[in-house]
PDB file of C-alpha atoms in Angstrom:
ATOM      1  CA  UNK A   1      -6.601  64.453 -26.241  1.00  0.00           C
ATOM      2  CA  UNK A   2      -2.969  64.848 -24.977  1.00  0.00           C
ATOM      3  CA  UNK A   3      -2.227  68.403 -22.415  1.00  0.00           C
ATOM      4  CA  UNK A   4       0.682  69.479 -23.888  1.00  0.00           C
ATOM      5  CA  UNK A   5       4.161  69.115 -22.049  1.00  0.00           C
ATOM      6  CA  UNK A   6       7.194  71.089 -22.486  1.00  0.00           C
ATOM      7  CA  UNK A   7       6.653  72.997 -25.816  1.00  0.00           C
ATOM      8  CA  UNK A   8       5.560  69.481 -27.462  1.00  0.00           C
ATOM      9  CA  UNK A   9       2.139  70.234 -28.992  1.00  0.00           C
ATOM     10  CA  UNK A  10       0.000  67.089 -29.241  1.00  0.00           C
ATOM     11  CA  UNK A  11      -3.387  67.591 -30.670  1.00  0.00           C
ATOM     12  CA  UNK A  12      -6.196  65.630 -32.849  1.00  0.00           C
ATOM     13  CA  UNK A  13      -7.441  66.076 -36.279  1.00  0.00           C
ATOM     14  CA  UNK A  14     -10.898  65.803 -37.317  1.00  0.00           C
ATOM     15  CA  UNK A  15     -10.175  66.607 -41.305  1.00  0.00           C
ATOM     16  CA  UNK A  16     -13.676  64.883 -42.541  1.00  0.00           C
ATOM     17  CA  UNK A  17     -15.878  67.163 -39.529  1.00  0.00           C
ATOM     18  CA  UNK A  18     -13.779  70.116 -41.083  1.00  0.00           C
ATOM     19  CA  UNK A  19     -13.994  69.248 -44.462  1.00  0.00           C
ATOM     20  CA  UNK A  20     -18.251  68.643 -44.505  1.00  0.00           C
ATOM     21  CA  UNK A  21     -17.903  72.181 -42.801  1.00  0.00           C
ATOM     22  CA  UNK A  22     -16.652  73.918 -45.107  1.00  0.00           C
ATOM     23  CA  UNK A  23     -18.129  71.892 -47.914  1.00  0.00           C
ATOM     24  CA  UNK A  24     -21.805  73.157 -46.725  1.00  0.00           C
ATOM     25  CA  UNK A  25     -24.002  75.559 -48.860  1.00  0.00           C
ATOM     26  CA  UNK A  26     -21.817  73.625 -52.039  1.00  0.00           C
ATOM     27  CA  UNK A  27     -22.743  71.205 -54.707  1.00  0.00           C
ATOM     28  CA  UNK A  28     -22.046  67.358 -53.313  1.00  0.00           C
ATOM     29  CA  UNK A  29     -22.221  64.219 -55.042  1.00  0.00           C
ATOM     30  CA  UNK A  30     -23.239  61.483 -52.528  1.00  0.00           C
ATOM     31  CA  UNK A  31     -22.798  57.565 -53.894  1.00  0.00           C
ATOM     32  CA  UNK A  32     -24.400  55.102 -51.974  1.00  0.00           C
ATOM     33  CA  UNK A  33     -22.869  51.664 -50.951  1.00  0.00           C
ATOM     34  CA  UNK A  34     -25.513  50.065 -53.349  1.00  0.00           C
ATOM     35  CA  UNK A  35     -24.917  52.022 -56.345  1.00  0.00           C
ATOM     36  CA  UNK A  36     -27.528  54.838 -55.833  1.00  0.00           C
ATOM     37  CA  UNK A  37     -26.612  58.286 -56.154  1.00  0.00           C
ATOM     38  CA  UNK A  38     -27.736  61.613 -55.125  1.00  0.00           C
ATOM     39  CA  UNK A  39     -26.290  65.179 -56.458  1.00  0.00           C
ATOM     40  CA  UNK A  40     -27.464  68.514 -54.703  1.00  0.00           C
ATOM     41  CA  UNK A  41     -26.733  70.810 -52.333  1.00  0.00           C
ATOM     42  CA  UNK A  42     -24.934  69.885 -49.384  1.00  0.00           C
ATOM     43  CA  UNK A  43     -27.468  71.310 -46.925  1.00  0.00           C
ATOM     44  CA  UNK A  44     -26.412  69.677 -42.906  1.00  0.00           C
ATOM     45  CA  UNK A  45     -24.065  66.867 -41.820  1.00  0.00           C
ATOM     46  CA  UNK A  46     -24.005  65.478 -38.125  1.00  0.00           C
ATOM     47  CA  UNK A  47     -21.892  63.166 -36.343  1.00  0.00           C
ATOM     48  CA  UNK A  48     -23.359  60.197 -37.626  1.00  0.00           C
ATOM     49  CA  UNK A  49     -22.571  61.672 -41.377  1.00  0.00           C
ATOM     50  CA  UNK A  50     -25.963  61.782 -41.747  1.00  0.00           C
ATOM     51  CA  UNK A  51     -26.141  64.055 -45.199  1.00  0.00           C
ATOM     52  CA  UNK A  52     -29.089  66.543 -46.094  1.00  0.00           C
ATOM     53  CA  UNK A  53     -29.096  67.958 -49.401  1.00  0.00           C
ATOM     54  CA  UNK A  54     -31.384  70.317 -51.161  1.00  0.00           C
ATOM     55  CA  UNK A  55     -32.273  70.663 -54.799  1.00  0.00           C
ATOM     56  CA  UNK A  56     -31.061  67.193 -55.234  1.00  0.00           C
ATOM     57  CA  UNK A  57     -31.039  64.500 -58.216  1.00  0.00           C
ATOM     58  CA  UNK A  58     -31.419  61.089 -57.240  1.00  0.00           C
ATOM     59  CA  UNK A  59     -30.195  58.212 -59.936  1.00  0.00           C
ATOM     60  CA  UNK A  60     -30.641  54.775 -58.867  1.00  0.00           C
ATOM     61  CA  UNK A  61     -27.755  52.237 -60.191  1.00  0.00           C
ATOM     62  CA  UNK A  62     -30.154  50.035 -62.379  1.00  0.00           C
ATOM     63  CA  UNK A  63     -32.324  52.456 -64.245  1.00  0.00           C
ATOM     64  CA  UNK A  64     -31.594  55.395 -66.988  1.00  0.00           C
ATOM     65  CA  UNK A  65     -34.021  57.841 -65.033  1.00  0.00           C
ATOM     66  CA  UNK A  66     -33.048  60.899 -62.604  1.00  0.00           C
ATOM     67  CA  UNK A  67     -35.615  62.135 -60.311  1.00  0.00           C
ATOM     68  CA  UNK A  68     -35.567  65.279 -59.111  1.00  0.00           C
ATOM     69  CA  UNK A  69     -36.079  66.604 -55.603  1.00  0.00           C
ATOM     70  CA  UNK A  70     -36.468  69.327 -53.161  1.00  0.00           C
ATOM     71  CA  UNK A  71     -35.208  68.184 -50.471  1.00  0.00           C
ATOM     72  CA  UNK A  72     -33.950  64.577 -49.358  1.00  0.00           C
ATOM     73  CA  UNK A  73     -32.137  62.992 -45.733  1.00  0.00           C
ATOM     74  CA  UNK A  74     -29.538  60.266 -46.425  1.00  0.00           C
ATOM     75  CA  UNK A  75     -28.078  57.919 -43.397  1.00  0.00           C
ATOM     76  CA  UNK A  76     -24.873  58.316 -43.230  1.00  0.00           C
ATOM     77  CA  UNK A  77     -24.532  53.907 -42.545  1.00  0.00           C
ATOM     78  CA  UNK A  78     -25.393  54.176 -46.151  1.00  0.00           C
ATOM     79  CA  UNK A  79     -22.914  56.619 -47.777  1.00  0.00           C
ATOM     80  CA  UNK A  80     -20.134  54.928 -49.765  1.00  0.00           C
ATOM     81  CA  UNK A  81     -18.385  58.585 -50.676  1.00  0.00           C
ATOM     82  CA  UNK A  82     -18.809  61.821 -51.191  1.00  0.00           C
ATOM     83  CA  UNK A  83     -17.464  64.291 -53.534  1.00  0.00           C
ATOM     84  CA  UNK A  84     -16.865  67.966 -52.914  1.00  0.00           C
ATOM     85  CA  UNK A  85     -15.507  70.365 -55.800  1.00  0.00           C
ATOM     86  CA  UNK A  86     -11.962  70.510 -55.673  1.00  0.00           C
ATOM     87  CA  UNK A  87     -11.576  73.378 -54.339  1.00  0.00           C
ATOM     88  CA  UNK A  88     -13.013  72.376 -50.873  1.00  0.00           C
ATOM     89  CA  UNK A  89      -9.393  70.763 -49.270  1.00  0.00           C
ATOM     90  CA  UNK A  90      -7.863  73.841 -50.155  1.00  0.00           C
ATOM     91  CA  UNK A  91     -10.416  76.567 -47.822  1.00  0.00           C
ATOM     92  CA  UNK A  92     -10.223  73.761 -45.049  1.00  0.00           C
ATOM     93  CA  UNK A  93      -6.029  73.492 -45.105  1.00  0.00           C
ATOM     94  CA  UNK A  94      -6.341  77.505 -45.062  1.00  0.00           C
ATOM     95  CA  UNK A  95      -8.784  77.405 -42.267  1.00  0.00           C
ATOM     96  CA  UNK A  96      -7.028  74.707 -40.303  1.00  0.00           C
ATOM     97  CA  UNK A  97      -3.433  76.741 -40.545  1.00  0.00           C
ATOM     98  CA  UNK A  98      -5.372  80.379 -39.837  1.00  0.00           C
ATOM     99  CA  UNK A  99      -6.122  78.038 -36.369  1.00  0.00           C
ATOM    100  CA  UNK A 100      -3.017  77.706 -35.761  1.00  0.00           C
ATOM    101  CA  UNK A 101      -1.520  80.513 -36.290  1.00  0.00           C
ATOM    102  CA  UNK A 102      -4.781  82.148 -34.081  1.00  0.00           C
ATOM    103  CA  UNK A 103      -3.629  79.833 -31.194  1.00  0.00           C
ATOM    104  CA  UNK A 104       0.402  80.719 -31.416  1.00  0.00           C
ATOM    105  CA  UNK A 105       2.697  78.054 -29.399  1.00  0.00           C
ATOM    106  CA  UNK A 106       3.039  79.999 -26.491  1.00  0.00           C
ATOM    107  CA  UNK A 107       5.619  83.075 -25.218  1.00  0.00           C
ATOM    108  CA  UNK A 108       8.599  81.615 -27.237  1.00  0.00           C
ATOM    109  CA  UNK A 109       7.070  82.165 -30.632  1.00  0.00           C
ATOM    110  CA  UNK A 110       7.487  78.827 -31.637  1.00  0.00           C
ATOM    111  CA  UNK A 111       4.322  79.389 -34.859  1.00  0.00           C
ATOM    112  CA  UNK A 112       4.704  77.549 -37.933  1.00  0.00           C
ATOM    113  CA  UNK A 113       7.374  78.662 -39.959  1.00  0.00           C
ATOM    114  CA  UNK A 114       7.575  78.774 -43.839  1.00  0.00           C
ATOM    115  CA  UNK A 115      10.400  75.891 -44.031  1.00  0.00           C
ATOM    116  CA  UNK A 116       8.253  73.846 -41.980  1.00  0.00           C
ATOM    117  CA  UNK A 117       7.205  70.282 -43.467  1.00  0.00           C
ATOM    118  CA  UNK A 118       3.924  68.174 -43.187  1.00  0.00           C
ATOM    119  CA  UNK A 119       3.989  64.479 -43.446  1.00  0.00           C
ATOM    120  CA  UNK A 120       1.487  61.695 -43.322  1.00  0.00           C
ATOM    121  CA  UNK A 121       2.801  58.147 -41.596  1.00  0.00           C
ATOM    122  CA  UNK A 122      -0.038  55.370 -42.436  1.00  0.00           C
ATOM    123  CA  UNK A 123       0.402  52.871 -39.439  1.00  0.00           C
ATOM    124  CA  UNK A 124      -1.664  49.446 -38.724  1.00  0.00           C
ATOM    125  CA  UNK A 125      -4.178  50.187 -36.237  1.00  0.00           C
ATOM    126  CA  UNK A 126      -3.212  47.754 -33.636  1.00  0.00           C
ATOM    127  CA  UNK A 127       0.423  49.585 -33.136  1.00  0.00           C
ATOM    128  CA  UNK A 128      -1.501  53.117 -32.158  1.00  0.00           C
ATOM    129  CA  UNK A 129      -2.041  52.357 -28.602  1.00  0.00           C
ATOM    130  CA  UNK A 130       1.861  51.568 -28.436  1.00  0.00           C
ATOM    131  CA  UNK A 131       2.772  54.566 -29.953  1.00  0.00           C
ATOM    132  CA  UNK A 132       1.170  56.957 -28.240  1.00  0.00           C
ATOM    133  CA  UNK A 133       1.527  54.915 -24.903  1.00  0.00           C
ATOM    134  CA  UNK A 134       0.273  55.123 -21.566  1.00  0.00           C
ATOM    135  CA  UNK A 135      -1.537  58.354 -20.786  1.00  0.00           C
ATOM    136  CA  UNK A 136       0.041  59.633 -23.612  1.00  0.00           C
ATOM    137  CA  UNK A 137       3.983  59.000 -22.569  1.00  0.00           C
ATOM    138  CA  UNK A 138       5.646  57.703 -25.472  1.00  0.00           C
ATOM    139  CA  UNK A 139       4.227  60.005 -28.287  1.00  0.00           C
ATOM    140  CA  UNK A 140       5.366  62.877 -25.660  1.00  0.00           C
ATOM    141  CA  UNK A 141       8.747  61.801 -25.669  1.00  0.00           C
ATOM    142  CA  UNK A 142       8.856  61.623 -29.227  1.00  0.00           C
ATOM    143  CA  UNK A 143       7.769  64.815 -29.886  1.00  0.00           C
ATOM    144  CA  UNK A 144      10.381  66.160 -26.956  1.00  0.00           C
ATOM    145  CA  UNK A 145      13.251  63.944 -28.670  1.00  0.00           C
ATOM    146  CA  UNK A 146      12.489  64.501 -31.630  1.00  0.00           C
ATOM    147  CA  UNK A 147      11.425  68.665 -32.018  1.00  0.00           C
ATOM    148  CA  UNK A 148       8.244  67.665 -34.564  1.00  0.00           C
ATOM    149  CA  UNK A 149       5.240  67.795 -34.088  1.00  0.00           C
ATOM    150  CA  UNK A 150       3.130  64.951 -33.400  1.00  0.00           C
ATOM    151  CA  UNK A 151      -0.525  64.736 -34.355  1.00  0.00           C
ATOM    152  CA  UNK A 152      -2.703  61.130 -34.476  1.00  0.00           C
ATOM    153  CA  UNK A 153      -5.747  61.508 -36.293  1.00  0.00           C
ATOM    154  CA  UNK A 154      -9.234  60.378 -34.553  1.00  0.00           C
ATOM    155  CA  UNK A 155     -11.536  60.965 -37.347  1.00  0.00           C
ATOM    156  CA  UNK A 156     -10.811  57.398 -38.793  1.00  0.00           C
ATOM    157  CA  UNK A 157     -13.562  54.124 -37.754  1.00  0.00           C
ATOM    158  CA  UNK A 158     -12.540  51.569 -35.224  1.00  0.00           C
ATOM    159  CA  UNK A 159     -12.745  48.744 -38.218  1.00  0.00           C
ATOM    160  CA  UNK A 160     -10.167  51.027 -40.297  1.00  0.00           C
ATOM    161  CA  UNK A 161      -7.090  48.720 -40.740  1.00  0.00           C
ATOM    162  CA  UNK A 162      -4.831  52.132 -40.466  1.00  0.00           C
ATOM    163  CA  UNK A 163      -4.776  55.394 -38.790  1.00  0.00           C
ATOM    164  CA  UNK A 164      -2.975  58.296 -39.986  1.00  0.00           C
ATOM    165  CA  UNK A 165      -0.333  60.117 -37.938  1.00  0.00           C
ATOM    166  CA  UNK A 166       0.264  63.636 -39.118  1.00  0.00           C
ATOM    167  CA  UNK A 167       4.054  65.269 -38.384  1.00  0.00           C
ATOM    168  CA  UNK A 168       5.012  68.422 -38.672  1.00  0.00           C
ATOM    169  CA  UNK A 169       8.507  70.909 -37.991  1.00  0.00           C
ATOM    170  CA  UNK A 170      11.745  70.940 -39.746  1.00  0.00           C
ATOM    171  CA  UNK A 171      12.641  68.826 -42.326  1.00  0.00           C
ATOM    172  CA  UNK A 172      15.306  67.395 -39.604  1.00  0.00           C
ATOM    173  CA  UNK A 173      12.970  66.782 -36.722  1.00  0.00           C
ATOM    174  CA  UNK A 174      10.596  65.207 -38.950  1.00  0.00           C
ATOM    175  CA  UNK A 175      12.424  62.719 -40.102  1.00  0.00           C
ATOM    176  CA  UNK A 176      13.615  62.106 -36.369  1.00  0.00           C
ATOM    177  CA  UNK A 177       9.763  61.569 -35.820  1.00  0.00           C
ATOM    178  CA  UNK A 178       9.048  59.241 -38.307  1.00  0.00           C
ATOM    179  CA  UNK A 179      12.325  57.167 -37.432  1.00  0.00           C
ATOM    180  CA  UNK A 180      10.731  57.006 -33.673  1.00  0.00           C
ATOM    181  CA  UNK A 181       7.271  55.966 -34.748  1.00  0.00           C
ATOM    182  CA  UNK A 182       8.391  53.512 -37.670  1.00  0.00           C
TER     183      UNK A 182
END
């Protein structure tokens, strides 16, 4: 994590953590890297996205049979997806900007505002280090220089071939963001 410098706000994301959150107590469809599924009630998730459901329905790939049961533990090395109800992104966007407006951007009331836009760069993995720079210089100076908003998400696996870099402000310092970073 970045400290913030001179009104530039740097923080992480952590969308799946929030997203398992608020997808607890609710119906979850969990496929399995071999083909197996399970269906139930999403019950606990930890770190390790390993999943507990209740009232579940297990259907292996190769046969026509469900089996029913109370209560199973999946590990999350396992778990090829999951599916929430639609609905799910929506409560954790709501949540996410109800946190930010909580946390306000200090004395000069510099909140979200309703012409802000939210964009999502993809970049290779291997540039990340460069872009955010030493002890966190360069991605400072492009927020600074360029007014946005600067988030780089963390949630993503070391393998992953791309991590997602959030921006956020006007639709001018935006696009003076992604100019920087691209």
């Amino acid at each position: 994590l970045v400290p913030e410098t001179q009104g530039c706000h740097l923080s992480v994301m952590v969308l799946p953590q929030a997203v398992l959150r608020s997808a607890s107590q609710g119906p979850a469809l969990v496929e399995l890297k071999n083909g197996d599924s399970y269906t139930g009630t999403l019950v606990a998730v930890d770190n390790f996205m390993n999943i507990r459901l209740e009232d579940a329905v297990f259907t292996p790939r190769t046969e026509h049979k469900f089996e029913h049961m109370k209560e199973c533990t999946i590990r999350g090395q396992f778990v090829k997806f999951i599916r929430f109800p639609d609905n799910i992104l929506d409560r954790v966007l709501a949540t996410q900007e109800a946190a930010l407006g909580r946390k306000g951007r200090g004395k000069e009331g510099k909140g979200p505002k309703p012409d802000d836009v939210n964009k999502m760069l993809s970049v290779p993995s291997s540039l990340i280090g460069a872009i955010i720079g030493r002890g966190g210089e360069t991605i400072k100076r492009f927020c600074t220089e360029s007014g946005a908003r600067i988030e780089v998400s963390k949630d993503q696996i070391d393998t992953a071939q791309e991590r997602v870099i959030f921006l956020s402000g006007s639709a001018e310092h935006v696009d003076r963001a992604e100019a920087m970073i691209s």
